[in-house]
PDB file of C-alpha atoms and ligand atoms in Angstrom:
ATOM      1  CA  MET U   1       6.977  25.691   1.537  1.00  0.00           C
ATOM      2  CA  VAL U   2       6.429  27.430   4.879  1.00  0.00           C
ATOM      3  CA  ARG U   3       3.330  29.139   3.483  1.00  0.00           C
ATOM      4  CA  GLY U   4       2.057  25.698   2.399  1.00  0.00           C
ATOM      5  CA  ILE U   5       2.564  24.272   5.863  1.00  0.00           C
ATOM      6  CA  SER U   6       0.743  27.051   7.667  1.00  0.00           C
ATOM      7  CA  SER U   7      -2.217  26.961   5.278  1.00  0.00           C
ATOM      8  CA  ARG U   8      -2.417  23.173   5.827  1.00  0.00           C
ATOM      9  CA  ARG U   9      -2.564  23.701   9.562  1.00  0.00           C
ATOM     10  CA  ARG U  10      -5.392  26.194   9.121  1.00  0.00           C
ATOM     11  CA  THR U  11      -7.232  23.603   7.050  1.00  0.00           C
ATOM     12  CA  HIS U  12      -6.753  21.009   9.802  1.00  0.00           C
ATOM     13  CA  GLY U  13      -8.094  23.451  12.378  1.00  0.00           C
ATOM     14  CA  SER U  14     -11.196  24.307  10.412  1.00  0.00           C
ATOM     15  CA  ARG U  15     -11.783  20.636   9.638  1.00  0.00           C
ATOM     16  CA  ALA U  16     -11.615  19.788  13.331  1.00  0.00           C
ATOM     17  CA  ALA U  17     -14.121  22.539  14.064  1.00  0.00           C
ATOM     18  CA  LYS U  18     -16.394  21.334  11.258  1.00  0.00           C
ATOM     19  CA  HIS U  19     -16.100  17.766  12.547  1.00  0.00           C
ATOM     20  CA  ALA U  20     -17.068  18.900  16.033  1.00  0.00           C
ATOM     21  CA  ARG U  21     -20.091  20.764  14.643  1.00  0.00           C
ATOM     22  CA  LEU U  22     -21.178  17.790  12.529  1.00  0.00           C
ATOM     23  CA  LYS U  23     -20.690  15.417  15.461  1.00  0.00           C
ATOM     24  CA  GLY U  24     -23.433  17.258  17.264  1.00  0.00           C
ATOM     25  CA  THR U  25     -25.761  16.767  14.293  1.00  0.00           C
ATOM     26  CA  GLY U  26     -24.921  13.066  13.899  1.00  0.00           C
ATOM     27  CA  MET U  27     -23.516  13.692  10.353  1.00  0.00           C
ATOM     28  CA  ALA U  28     -20.210  11.995   9.497  1.00  0.00           C
ATOM     29  CA  THR U  29     -17.256  13.647   7.749  1.00  0.00           C
ATOM     30  CA  LYS U  30     -15.010  11.724   5.369  1.00  0.00           C
ATOM     31  CA  GLU U  31     -11.965  10.240   7.044  1.00  0.00           C
ATOM     32  CA  PHE U  32      -9.243  11.532   4.663  1.00  0.00           C
ATOM     33  CA  GLU U  33     -10.783  14.795   3.445  1.00  0.00           C
ATOM     34  CA  GLY U  34      -7.982  17.183   2.450  1.00  0.00           C
ATOM     35  CA  LYS U  35      -5.289  14.497   2.508  1.00  0.00           C
ATOM     36  CA  THR U  36      -3.067  13.433  -0.390  1.00  0.00           C
ATOM     37  CA  ALA U  37      -2.459   9.712  -0.823  1.00  0.00           C
ATOM     38  CA  LEU U  38       0.155   7.979  -2.979  1.00  0.00           C
ATOM     39  CA  VAL U  39      -0.486   4.321  -3.764  1.00  0.00           C
ATOM     40  CA  THR U  40       2.374   2.497  -5.486  1.00  0.00           C
ATOM     41  CA  GLY U  41       1.097  -0.197  -7.810  1.00  0.00           C
ATOM     42  CA  GLY U  42      -2.295   1.527  -7.736  1.00  0.00           C
ATOM     43  CA  SER U  43      -3.187   0.463 -11.256  1.00  0.00           C
ATOM     44  CA  ARG U  44      -4.440  -3.027 -10.418  1.00  0.00           C
ATOM     45  CA  GLY U  45      -5.506  -5.462  -7.698  1.00  0.00           C
ATOM     46  CA  ILE U  46      -5.084  -4.475  -4.061  1.00  0.00           C
ATOM     47  CA  GLY U  47      -3.641  -1.086  -5.047  1.00  0.00           C
ATOM     48  CA  ARG U  48      -6.652  -0.196  -7.202  1.00  0.00           C
ATOM     49  CA  ALA U  49      -9.128  -1.228  -4.486  1.00  0.00           C
ATOM     50  CA  THR U  50      -7.182   0.917  -2.012  1.00  0.00           C
ATOM     51  CA  CYS U  51      -7.287   3.936  -4.355  1.00  0.00           C
ATOM     52  CA  VAL U  52     -11.071   3.626  -4.643  1.00  0.00           C
ATOM     53  CA  ARG U  53     -11.564   3.282  -0.874  1.00  0.00           C
ATOM     54  CA  LEU U  54      -9.312   6.305  -0.271  1.00  0.00           C
ATOM     55  CA  ALA U  55     -11.334   8.309  -2.796  1.00  0.00           C
ATOM     56  CA  GLN U  56     -14.562   7.343  -1.028  1.00  0.00           C
ATOM     57  CA  GLU U  57     -13.033   8.742   2.157  1.00  0.00           C
ATOM     58  CA  GLY U  58     -12.198  12.074   0.502  1.00  0.00           C
ATOM     59  CA  ALA U  59      -8.463  11.733  -0.247  1.00  0.00           C
ATOM     60  CA  ARG U  60      -6.745  13.075  -3.358  1.00  0.00           C
ATOM     61  CA  VAL U  61      -5.208   9.979  -4.932  1.00  0.00           C
ATOM     62  CA  ALA U  62      -1.953   9.524  -6.879  1.00  0.00           C
ATOM     63  CA  ILE U  63      -1.964   6.212  -8.731  1.00  0.00           C
ATOM     64  CA  ASN U  64       1.495   4.814  -9.490  1.00  0.00           C
ATOM     65  CA  TYR U  65       2.075   2.158 -12.129  1.00  0.00           C
ATOM     66  CA  VAL U  66       5.074   0.790 -14.004  1.00  0.00           C
ATOM     67  CA  GLY U  67       3.845  -0.537 -17.362  1.00  0.00           C
ATOM     68  CA  ARG U  68       0.048  -0.770 -17.491  1.00  0.00           C
ATOM     69  CA  GLU U  69      -1.017   2.781 -18.259  1.00  0.00           C
ATOM     70  CA  ASP U  70      -4.423   1.501 -19.411  1.00  0.00           C
ATOM     71  CA  ALA U  71      -5.038  -0.061 -15.990  1.00  0.00           C
ATOM     72  CA  ALA U  72      -3.847   3.087 -14.206  1.00  0.00           C
ATOM     73  CA  GLN U  73      -6.275   5.190 -16.284  1.00  0.00           C
ATOM     74  CA  GLU U  74      -9.107   2.817 -15.346  1.00  0.00           C
ATOM     75  CA  THR U  75      -8.241   3.250 -11.637  1.00  0.00           C
ATOM     76  CA  ARG U  76      -8.200   7.005 -12.208  1.00  0.00           C
ATOM     77  CA  ARG U  77     -11.657   6.827 -13.755  1.00  0.00           C
ATOM     78  CA  LEU U  78     -12.944   4.871 -10.732  1.00  0.00           C
ATOM     79  CA  VAL U  79     -11.370   7.351  -8.305  1.00  0.00           C
ATOM     80  CA  GLU U  80     -12.780  10.366 -10.113  1.00  0.00           C
ATOM     81  CA  ALA U  81     -16.205   8.707 -10.201  1.00  0.00           C
ATOM     82  CA  GLU U  82     -16.107   8.957  -6.387  1.00  0.00           C
ATOM     83  CA  GLY U  83     -15.638  12.720  -6.744  1.00  0.00           C
ATOM     84  CA  ALA U  84     -11.961  12.692  -5.742  1.00  0.00           C
ATOM     85  CA  ALA U  85      -8.984  14.396  -7.397  1.00  0.00           C
ATOM     86  CA  ALA U  86      -6.636  11.901  -9.038  1.00  0.00           C
ATOM     87  CA  MET U  87      -3.468  11.620 -11.070  1.00  0.00           C
ATOM     88  CA  THR U  88      -1.524   8.732 -12.569  1.00  0.00           C
ATOM     89  CA  VAL U  89       2.248   8.607 -12.232  1.00  0.00           C
ATOM     90  CA  GLN U  90       4.529   6.187 -14.025  1.00  0.00           C
ATOM     91  CA  ALA U  91       7.615   5.056 -12.079  1.00  0.00           C
ATOM     92  CA  ASP U  92       9.533   1.880 -11.419  1.00  0.00           C
ATOM     93  CA  VAL U  93       9.707   1.806  -7.618  1.00  0.00           C
ATOM     94  CA  SER U  94      13.017  -0.067  -7.721  1.00  0.00           C
ATOM     95  CA  ASP U  95      14.737   2.986  -9.262  1.00  0.00           C
ATOM     96  CA  PRO U  96      15.732   5.737  -6.785  1.00  0.00           C
ATOM     97  CA  ALA U  97      15.611   8.561  -9.362  1.00  0.00           C
ATOM     98  CA  GLN U  98      12.158   7.507 -10.589  1.00  0.00           C
ATOM     99  CA  VAL U  99      10.802   7.311  -7.043  1.00  0.00           C
ATOM    100  CA  GLU U 100      12.124  10.815  -6.261  1.00  0.00           C
ATOM    101  CA  ALA U 101      10.597  12.160  -9.484  1.00  0.00           C
ATOM    102  CA  MET U 102       7.292  10.408  -8.693  1.00  0.00           C
ATOM    103  CA  VAL U 103       7.001  12.023  -5.277  1.00  0.00           C
ATOM    104  CA  GLN U 104       7.953  15.440  -6.681  1.00  0.00           C
ATOM    105  CA  SER U 105       5.284  15.290  -9.365  1.00  0.00           C
ATOM    106  CA  VAL U 106       2.631  14.126  -6.872  1.00  0.00           C
ATOM    107  CA  GLU U 107       3.530  16.992  -4.538  1.00  0.00           C
ATOM    108  CA  ALA U 108       3.400  19.486  -7.412  1.00  0.00           C
ATOM    109  CA  ASP U 109      -0.024  18.305  -8.611  1.00  0.00           C
ATOM    110  CA  LEU U 110      -1.861  17.120  -5.488  1.00  0.00           C
ATOM    111  CA  GLY U 111       0.139  18.520  -2.559  1.00  0.00           C
ATOM    112  CA  PRO U 112       2.476  16.928  -0.001  1.00  0.00           C
ATOM    113  CA  VAL U 113       2.017  13.211   0.548  1.00  0.00           C
ATOM    114  CA  ASP U 114       0.143  12.580   3.802  1.00  0.00           C
ATOM    115  CA  LEU U 115      -0.634   8.902   3.191  1.00  0.00           C
ATOM    116  CA  LEU U 116       1.660   6.386   1.505  1.00  0.00           C
ATOM    117  CA  VAL U 117       0.627   2.871   0.583  1.00  0.00           C
ATOM    118  CA  ALA U 118       3.793   1.033  -0.523  1.00  0.00           C
ATOM    119  CA  ASN U 119       1.969  -1.735  -2.324  1.00  0.00           C
ATOM    120  CA  ALA U 120       3.784  -2.367  -5.640  1.00  0.00           C
ATOM    121  CA  GLY U 121       5.162  -5.878  -5.767  1.00  0.00           C
ATOM    122  CA  ILE U 122       5.993  -8.836  -7.966  1.00  0.00           C
ATOM    123  CA  ALA U 123       5.830 -12.579  -7.396  1.00  0.00           C
ATOM    124  CA  ASP U 124       6.823 -15.574  -9.477  1.00  0.00           C
ATOM    125  CA  ALA U 125       6.476 -19.096  -8.160  1.00  0.00           C
ATOM    126  CA  VAL U 126      10.035 -20.354  -8.572  1.00  0.00           C
ATOM    127  CA  PRO U 127      11.239 -23.501  -6.774  1.00  0.00           C
ATOM    128  CA  HIS U 128      14.793 -23.442  -5.429  1.00  0.00           C
ATOM    129  CA  THR U 129      15.939 -25.590  -8.347  1.00  0.00           C
ATOM    130  CA  LYS U 130      14.972 -22.778 -10.754  1.00  0.00           C
ATOM    131  CA  LEU U 131      15.846 -19.829  -8.550  1.00  0.00           C
ATOM    132  CA  THR U 132      18.674 -17.711  -9.967  1.00  0.00           C
ATOM    133  CA  TYR U 133      20.578 -14.747  -8.615  1.00  0.00           C
ATOM    134  CA  ASP U 134      18.970 -12.524 -11.272  1.00  0.00           C
ATOM    135  CA  ILE U 135      15.461 -13.537 -10.162  1.00  0.00           C
ATOM    136  CA  TRP U 136      16.456 -12.982  -6.522  1.00  0.00           C
ATOM    137  CA  LYS U 137      17.850  -9.509  -7.292  1.00  0.00           C
ATOM    138  CA  ARG U 138      14.762  -8.395  -9.235  1.00  0.00           C
ATOM    139  CA  THR U 139      12.390  -9.556  -6.480  1.00  0.00           C
ATOM    140  CA  MET U 140      14.449  -7.723  -3.855  1.00  0.00           C
ATOM    141  CA  ALA U 141      14.710  -4.618  -6.052  1.00  0.00           C
ATOM    142  CA  VAL U 142      10.940  -4.228  -6.457  1.00  0.00           C
ATOM    143  CA  ASN U 143       9.590  -5.685  -3.202  1.00  0.00           C
ATOM    144  CA  VAL U 144      12.251  -4.448  -0.770  1.00  0.00           C
ATOM    145  CA  ASP U 145      14.089  -1.525  -2.393  1.00  0.00           C
ATOM    146  CA  GLY U 146      10.765  -0.284  -3.793  1.00  0.00           C
ATOM    147  CA  VAL U 147       9.229  -0.084  -0.315  1.00  0.00           C
ATOM    148  CA  PHE U 148      12.397   1.361   1.226  1.00  0.00           C
ATOM    149  CA  LEU U 149      12.784   4.044  -1.467  1.00  0.00           C
ATOM    150  CA  SER U 150       9.108   5.039  -1.281  1.00  0.00           C
ATOM    151  CA  VAL U 151       9.272   5.428   2.502  1.00  0.00           C
ATOM    152  CA  MET U 152      12.534   7.384   2.293  1.00  0.00           C
ATOM    153  CA  ALA U 153      11.079   9.745  -0.313  1.00  0.00           C
ATOM    154  CA  VAL U 154       8.113  10.839   1.835  1.00  0.00           C
ATOM    155  CA  LYS U 155       9.211  10.497   5.460  1.00  0.00           C
ATOM    156  CA  ASP U 156      11.100  13.797   5.895  1.00  0.00           C
ATOM    157  CA  GLY U 157       8.225  15.871   4.532  1.00  0.00           C
ATOM    158  CA  MET U 158       5.809  14.021   6.796  1.00  0.00           C
ATOM    159  CA  LEU U 159       8.039  14.645   9.828  1.00  0.00           C
ATOM    160  CA  GLU U 160       8.367  18.366   8.930  1.00  0.00           C
ATOM    161  CA  ARG U 161       4.599  18.713   8.692  1.00  0.00           C
ATOM    162  CA  GLY U 162       4.056  16.615  11.829  1.00  0.00           C
ATOM    163  CA  TYR U 163       1.737  14.107  10.176  1.00  0.00           C
ATOM    164  CA  GLY U 164       2.142  10.969   8.111  1.00  0.00           C
ATOM    165  CA  ARG U 165       0.639   7.511   7.746  1.00  0.00           C
ATOM    166  CA  ILE U 166       2.408   4.716   5.870  1.00  0.00           C
ATOM    167  CA  VAL U 167       1.188   1.205   5.149  1.00  0.00           C
ATOM    168  CA  CYS U 168       3.486  -1.290   3.429  1.00  0.00           C
ATOM    169  CA  ILE U 169       2.163  -4.485   1.898  1.00  0.00           C
ATOM    170  CA  ALA U 170       3.877  -7.619   3.152  1.00  0.00           C
ATOM    171  CA  SER U 171       2.436 -11.157   2.866  1.00  0.00           C
ATOM    172  CA  ILE U 172       1.857 -14.112   5.145  1.00  0.00           C
ATOM    173  CA  ALA U 173       4.672 -15.663   3.091  1.00  0.00           C
ATOM    174  CA  GLY U 174       6.992 -13.270   4.939  1.00  0.00           C
ATOM    175  CA  LEU U 175       5.733 -14.413   8.331  1.00  0.00           C
ATOM    176  CA  PHE U 176       5.553 -18.164   7.904  1.00  0.00           C
ATOM    177  CA  GLY U 177       7.847 -18.919   4.957  1.00  0.00           C
ATOM    178  CA  ARG U 178       7.141 -20.406   1.559  1.00  0.00           C
ATOM    179  CA  PRO U 179       9.590 -23.059   0.296  1.00  0.00           C
ATOM    180  CA  MET U 180       8.316 -22.741  -3.285  1.00  0.00           C
ATOM    181  CA  MET U 181       8.855 -18.968  -3.383  1.00  0.00           C
ATOM    182  CA  ILE U 182      11.972 -18.352  -1.321  1.00  0.00           C
ATOM    183  CA  ASP U 183      12.879 -15.006  -2.911  1.00  0.00           C
ATOM    184  CA  TYR U 184       9.329 -13.663  -2.504  1.00  0.00           C
ATOM    185  CA  ALA U 185       8.966 -14.873   1.109  1.00  0.00           C
ATOM    186  CA  VAL U 186      12.315 -13.329   2.091  1.00  0.00           C
ATOM    187  CA  SER U 187      11.384 -10.036   0.407  1.00  0.00           C
ATOM    188  CA  LYS U 188       8.137  -9.892   2.374  1.00  0.00           C
ATOM    189  CA  ALA U 189       9.941 -10.727   5.644  1.00  0.00           C
ATOM    190  CA  ALA U 190      12.072  -7.663   4.859  1.00  0.00           C
ATOM    191  CA  VAL U 191       8.935  -5.535   4.540  1.00  0.00           C
ATOM    192  CA  VAL U 192       7.905  -6.664   8.032  1.00  0.00           C
ATOM    193  CA  GLY U 193      11.403  -5.592   9.139  1.00  0.00           C
ATOM    194  CA  ILE U 194      11.116  -2.218   7.403  1.00  0.00           C
ATOM    195  CA  VAL U 195       7.973  -1.215   9.304  1.00  0.00           C
ATOM    196  CA  ARG U 196       9.276  -2.615  12.590  1.00  0.00           C
ATOM    197  CA  ASN U 197      12.533  -0.661  12.349  1.00  0.00           C
ATOM    198  CA  PHE U 198      11.241   2.604  10.856  1.00  0.00           C
ATOM    199  CA  SER U 199       8.399   2.829  13.375  1.00  0.00           C
ATOM    200  CA  GLY U 200      10.557   3.829  16.343  1.00  0.00           C
ATOM    201  CA  ALA U 201      12.470   6.350  14.258  1.00  0.00           C
ATOM    202  CA  LEU U 202       9.379   8.088  12.858  1.00  0.00           C
ATOM    203  CA  ALA U 203       7.034   8.028  15.876  1.00  0.00           C
ATOM    204  CA  PRO U 204       4.979   9.738  17.110  1.00  0.00           C
ATOM    205  CA  ALA U 205       4.167  11.993  14.132  1.00  0.00           C
ATOM    206  CA  VAL U 206       4.408   9.277  11.523  1.00  0.00           C
ATOM    207  CA  ARG U 207       2.913   5.832  11.961  1.00  0.00           C
ATOM    208  CA  ILE U 208       4.099   2.989   9.718  1.00  0.00           C
ATOM    209  CA  ASN U 209       2.479  -0.434   9.658  1.00  0.00           C
ATOM    210  CA  ALA U 210       2.170  -3.402   7.331  1.00  0.00           C
ATOM    211  CA  VAL U 211      -0.702  -5.503   6.109  1.00  0.00           C
ATOM    212  CA  ALA U 212       0.107  -9.141   5.338  1.00  0.00           C
ATOM    213  CA  PRO U 213      -2.510 -10.647   3.021  1.00  0.00           C
ATOM    214  CA  GLY U 214      -3.022 -14.303   2.361  1.00  0.00           C
ATOM    215  CA  LEU U 215      -4.064 -15.487  -1.108  1.00  0.00           C
ATOM    216  CA  THR U 216      -6.034 -12.635  -2.666  1.00  0.00           C
ATOM    217  CA  ASP U 217      -7.949 -12.746  -5.926  1.00  0.00           C
ATOM    218  CA  THR U 218      -5.924 -10.448  -8.215  1.00  0.00           C
ATOM    219  CA  ASP U 219      -3.912 -10.681 -11.434  1.00  0.00           C
ATOM    220  CA  MET U 220      -0.946 -11.787  -9.307  1.00  0.00           C
ATOM    221  CA  VAL U 221      -2.578 -15.131  -8.559  1.00  0.00           C
ATOM    222  CA  ALA U 222      -4.707 -15.440 -11.712  1.00  0.00           C
ATOM    223  CA  GLY U 223      -1.859 -17.097 -13.595  1.00  0.00           C
ATOM    224  CA  SER U 224      -0.840 -19.467 -10.804  1.00  0.00           C
ATOM    225  CA  ASP U 225      -1.252 -23.254 -10.912  1.00  0.00           C
ATOM    226  CA  PRO U 226      -4.966 -23.971 -10.276  1.00  0.00           C
ATOM    227  CA  VAL U 227      -4.128 -27.160  -8.322  1.00  0.00           C
ATOM    228  CA  TRP U 228      -1.862 -25.185  -5.996  1.00  0.00           C
ATOM    229  CA  ARG U 229      -4.494 -22.458  -5.665  1.00  0.00           C
ATOM    230  CA  GLN U 230      -7.156 -24.984  -4.679  1.00  0.00           C
ATOM    231  CA  SER U 231      -4.818 -26.578  -2.132  1.00  0.00           C
ATOM    232  CA  VAL U 232      -4.293 -23.161  -0.552  1.00  0.00           C
ATOM    233  CA  ILE U 233      -8.052 -22.589  -0.392  1.00  0.00           C
ATOM    234  CA  ASP U 234      -8.498 -26.061   1.138  1.00  0.00           C
ATOM    235  CA  ASN U 235      -5.961 -25.065   3.808  1.00  0.00           C
ATOM    236  CA  THR U 236      -7.729 -21.788   4.540  1.00  0.00           C
ATOM    237  CA  PRO U 237     -10.309 -21.923   7.344  1.00  0.00           C
ATOM    238  CA  MET U 238     -12.471 -19.389   5.459  1.00  0.00           C
ATOM    239  CA  GLN U 239     -12.320 -21.750   2.421  1.00  0.00           C
ATOM    240  CA  ARG U 240     -11.760 -19.009  -0.158  1.00  0.00           C
ATOM    241  CA  MET U 241      -9.360 -16.350  -1.411  1.00  0.00           C
ATOM    242  CA  GLY U 242      -9.587 -12.829  -0.079  1.00  0.00           C
ATOM    243  CA  THR U 243     -10.814  -9.982  -2.257  1.00  0.00           C
ATOM    244  CA  ALA U 244      -8.742  -6.933  -3.061  1.00  0.00           C
ATOM    245  CA  ASP U 245     -11.345  -4.792  -1.326  1.00  0.00           C
ATOM    246  CA  GLU U 246     -11.053  -6.804   1.912  1.00  0.00           C
ATOM    247  CA  ILE U 247      -7.324  -6.050   1.948  1.00  0.00           C
ATOM    248  CA  ALA U 248      -7.970  -2.400   1.079  1.00  0.00           C
ATOM    249  CA  GLN U 249     -10.238  -2.114   4.121  1.00  0.00           C
ATOM    250  CA  MET U 250      -7.396  -3.359   6.359  1.00  0.00           C
ATOM    251  CA  ILE U 251      -5.069  -0.819   4.753  1.00  0.00           C
ATOM    252  CA  LEU U 252      -7.534   2.014   5.366  1.00  0.00           C
ATOM    253  CA  PHE U 253      -7.852   0.962   9.000  1.00  0.00           C
ATOM    254  CA  GLN U 254      -4.064   1.204   9.399  1.00  0.00           C
ATOM    255  CA  LEU U 255      -4.039   4.625   7.713  1.00  0.00           C
ATOM    256  CA  SER U 256      -6.881   5.941   9.830  1.00  0.00           C
ATOM    257  CA  ASP U 257      -7.012   7.305  13.348  1.00  0.00           C
ATOM    258  CA  ARG U 258      -8.967   4.190  14.325  1.00  0.00           C
ATOM    259  CA  SER U 259      -5.544   2.495  14.636  1.00  0.00           C
ATOM    260  CA  SER U 260      -4.016   5.494  16.471  1.00  0.00           C
ATOM    261  CA  PHE U 261      -1.968   3.405  18.965  1.00  0.00           C
ATOM    262  CA  SER U 262      -0.528   1.076  16.332  1.00  0.00           C
ATOM    263  CA  THR U 263       2.880   1.492  14.708  1.00  0.00           C
ATOM    264  CA  GLY U 264       5.527  -0.982  13.557  1.00  0.00           C
ATOM    265  CA  GLN U 265       2.926  -3.742  13.382  1.00  0.00           C
ATOM    266  CA  THR U 266       1.981  -6.266  10.727  1.00  0.00           C
ATOM    267  CA  MET U 267      -1.696  -7.084  10.537  1.00  0.00           C
ATOM    268  CA  VAL U 268      -2.681 -10.361   8.867  1.00  0.00           C
ATOM    269  CA  ALA U 269      -5.703 -10.838   6.587  1.00  0.00           C
ATOM    270  CA  SER U 270      -5.543 -14.428   5.359  1.00  0.00           C
ATOM    271  CA  GLY U 271      -8.881 -16.100   6.084  1.00  0.00           C
ATOM    272  CA  GLY U 272      -7.149 -17.806   9.001  1.00  0.00           C
ATOM    273  CA  ARG U 273      -4.556 -19.559   6.831  1.00  0.00           C
ATOM    274  CA  ILE U 274      -1.315 -20.321   8.611  1.00  0.00           C
ATOM    275  CA  THR U 275      -0.082 -23.444   6.832  1.00  0.00           C
ATOM    276  CA  LEU U 276       1.592 -22.907   3.486  1.00  0.00           C
ATOM    277  CA  PRO U 277       1.554 -25.857   1.101  1.00  0.00           C
TER     278      PRO U 277
HETATM  279  P1  NAP D 301      -1.101  -7.248  -9.044  1.00  0.00           P
HETATM  280  O1  NAP D 301      -2.544  -7.355  -9.284  1.00  0.00           O
HETATM  281  O2  NAP D 301      -0.147  -8.103  -9.812  1.00  0.00           O
HETATM  282  O3  NAP D 301      -0.667  -5.703  -9.195  1.00  0.00           O
HETATM  283  C1  NAP D 301       0.675  -5.368  -9.025  1.00  0.00           C
HETATM  284  C2  NAP D 301       0.792  -3.861  -9.056  1.00  0.00           C
HETATM  285  O4  NAP D 301       2.168  -3.507  -8.790  1.00  0.00           O
HETATM  286  C3  NAP D 301       0.437  -3.279 -10.410  1.00  0.00           C
HETATM  287  O5  NAP D 301      -0.211  -2.055 -10.176  1.00  0.00           O
HETATM  288  C4  NAP D 301       1.797  -3.063 -11.061  1.00  0.00           C
HETATM  289  O6  NAP D 301       1.822  -2.009 -12.013  1.00  0.00           O
HETATM  290  C5  NAP D 301       2.627  -2.686  -9.854  1.00  0.00           C
HETATM  291  N1  NAP D 301       4.070  -2.879 -10.031  1.00  0.00           N
HETATM  292  C6  NAP D 301       4.739  -4.037 -10.268  1.00  0.00           C
HETATM  293  N2  NAP D 301       6.050  -3.805 -10.366  1.00  0.00           N
HETATM  294  C7  NAP D 301       6.224  -2.463 -10.199  1.00  0.00           C
HETATM  295  C8  NAP D 301       7.335  -1.608 -10.201  1.00  0.00           C
HETATM  296  N3  NAP D 301       8.582  -2.076 -10.411  1.00  0.00           N
HETATM  297  N4  NAP D 301       7.150  -0.295  -9.987  1.00  0.00           N
HETATM  298  C9  NAP D 301       5.897   0.204  -9.789  1.00  0.00           C
HETATM  299  N5  NAP D 301       4.795  -0.559  -9.766  1.00  0.00           N
HETATM  300  C10 NAP D 301       4.958  -1.880  -9.983  1.00  0.00           C
HETATM  301  O7  NAP D 301      -0.741  -7.552  -7.526  1.00  0.00           O
HETATM  302  P2  NAP D 301      -1.621  -7.576  -6.168  1.00  0.00           P
HETATM  303  O8  NAP D 301      -2.049  -8.961  -5.923  1.00  0.00           O
HETATM  304  O9  NAP D 301      -2.601  -6.468  -6.156  1.00  0.00           O
HETATM  305  O10 NAP D 301      -0.444  -7.295  -5.137  1.00  0.00           O
HETATM  306  C11 NAP D 301      -0.251  -6.053  -4.478  1.00  0.00           C
HETATM  307  C12 NAP D 301       0.696  -6.280  -3.310  1.00  0.00           C
HETATM  308  O11 NAP D 301       0.115  -7.248  -2.427  1.00  0.00           O
HETATM  309  C13 NAP D 301       2.055  -6.849  -3.723  1.00  0.00           C
HETATM  310  O12 NAP D 301       3.073  -6.264  -2.927  1.00  0.00           O
HETATM  311  C14 NAP D 301       1.930  -8.330  -3.404  1.00  0.00           C
HETATM  312  O13 NAP D 301       3.170  -8.947  -3.165  1.00  0.00           O
HETATM  313  C15 NAP D 301       1.059  -8.282  -2.172  1.00  0.00           C
HETATM  314  N6  NAP D 301       0.364  -9.532  -1.890  1.00  0.00           N
HETATM  315  C16 NAP D 301      -0.517 -10.075  -2.798  1.00  0.00           C
HETATM  316  C17 NAP D 301      -1.140 -11.274  -2.494  1.00  0.00           C
HETATM  317  C18 NAP D 301      -2.100 -11.930  -3.440  1.00  0.00           C
HETATM  318  O14 NAP D 301      -2.449 -13.102  -3.208  1.00  0.00           O
HETATM  319  N7  NAP D 301      -2.567 -11.263  -4.484  1.00  0.00           N
HETATM  320  C19 NAP D 301      -0.882 -11.909  -1.270  1.00  0.00           C
HETATM  321  C20 NAP D 301       0.003 -11.337  -0.387  1.00  0.00           C
HETATM  322  C21 NAP D 301       0.617 -10.144  -0.694  1.00  0.00           C
HETATM  323  P3  NAP D 301       1.391  -2.266 -13.570  1.00  0.00           P
HETATM  324  O15 NAP D 301      -0.114  -2.385 -13.557  1.00  0.00           O
HETATM  325  O16 NAP D 301       1.866  -1.058 -14.293  1.00  0.00           O
HETATM  326  O17 NAP D 301       2.075  -3.522 -13.993  1.00  0.00           O
END
């Protein structure tokens, strides 16, 4: 462990020197060269786009999924096509033992986790008349416990090594409320609370922020009511859904040193949408 830490520091030092040399020549280095990233829910949607962007910036990428191994393998193929090391790791983020095992296998195969994107989430549009305690508990288990457990599993290692970047995926539903998806909106408000409260405890070595997307064109919304979807777009100043890659770019900004004075914050990417029909 100690040997691993010191060799990492040497790598950082030589990278800084290389960066300084390249700066003089006008050549750019990749932002996350030598870093290991874990993306929960990396098999599809926003998670997949984030894995690809991380690979383009030189990170080794661990792609978590729960059931869709085929989708995780496709993300892996896309990551490897960028020349990056990749692995897939099956785990239900709502289960503490599975999250621990996930982080252990990532560390064994790709090295200690430097970058965590706690992205895995579920959403069903359930009005209050159909909301049950079982639905509520499952939403909280994946969207809140899943983020909490993922952060808990990596934070101590990050603090020991003196470096860590965490981005958790919230939603504008968690900021403004959504009467037709009470369980989901409350779970995302909790994610905003997780980053706000962990930030002071983990600073300055570890920064933790959230990205709160508006309606984004992924499988999560593909099955939603088209009339509702159109009404959301009509209420969005940009008059469209976001793309997974647009959200991934926000996530990479929060992971990068370009946001070096930001921690505990929730950054919105919603095409300007603030009303929630
Ligand atoms: P998506 O396309 O439905 O993908 C969901 C991902 O989460 C999949 O990779 C899925 O794995 C994984 N997942 C689900 N439950 C899991 C569990 N228990 N353990 C581990 N992984 C699990 O969703 P998305 O739209 O990309 O959403 C990503 C995040 O953005 C979510 O937190 C979501 O709430 C948030 N968000 C989305 C929107 C939107 O409009 N799309 C807006 C605001 C916020 P499998 O492939 O194995 O099923």
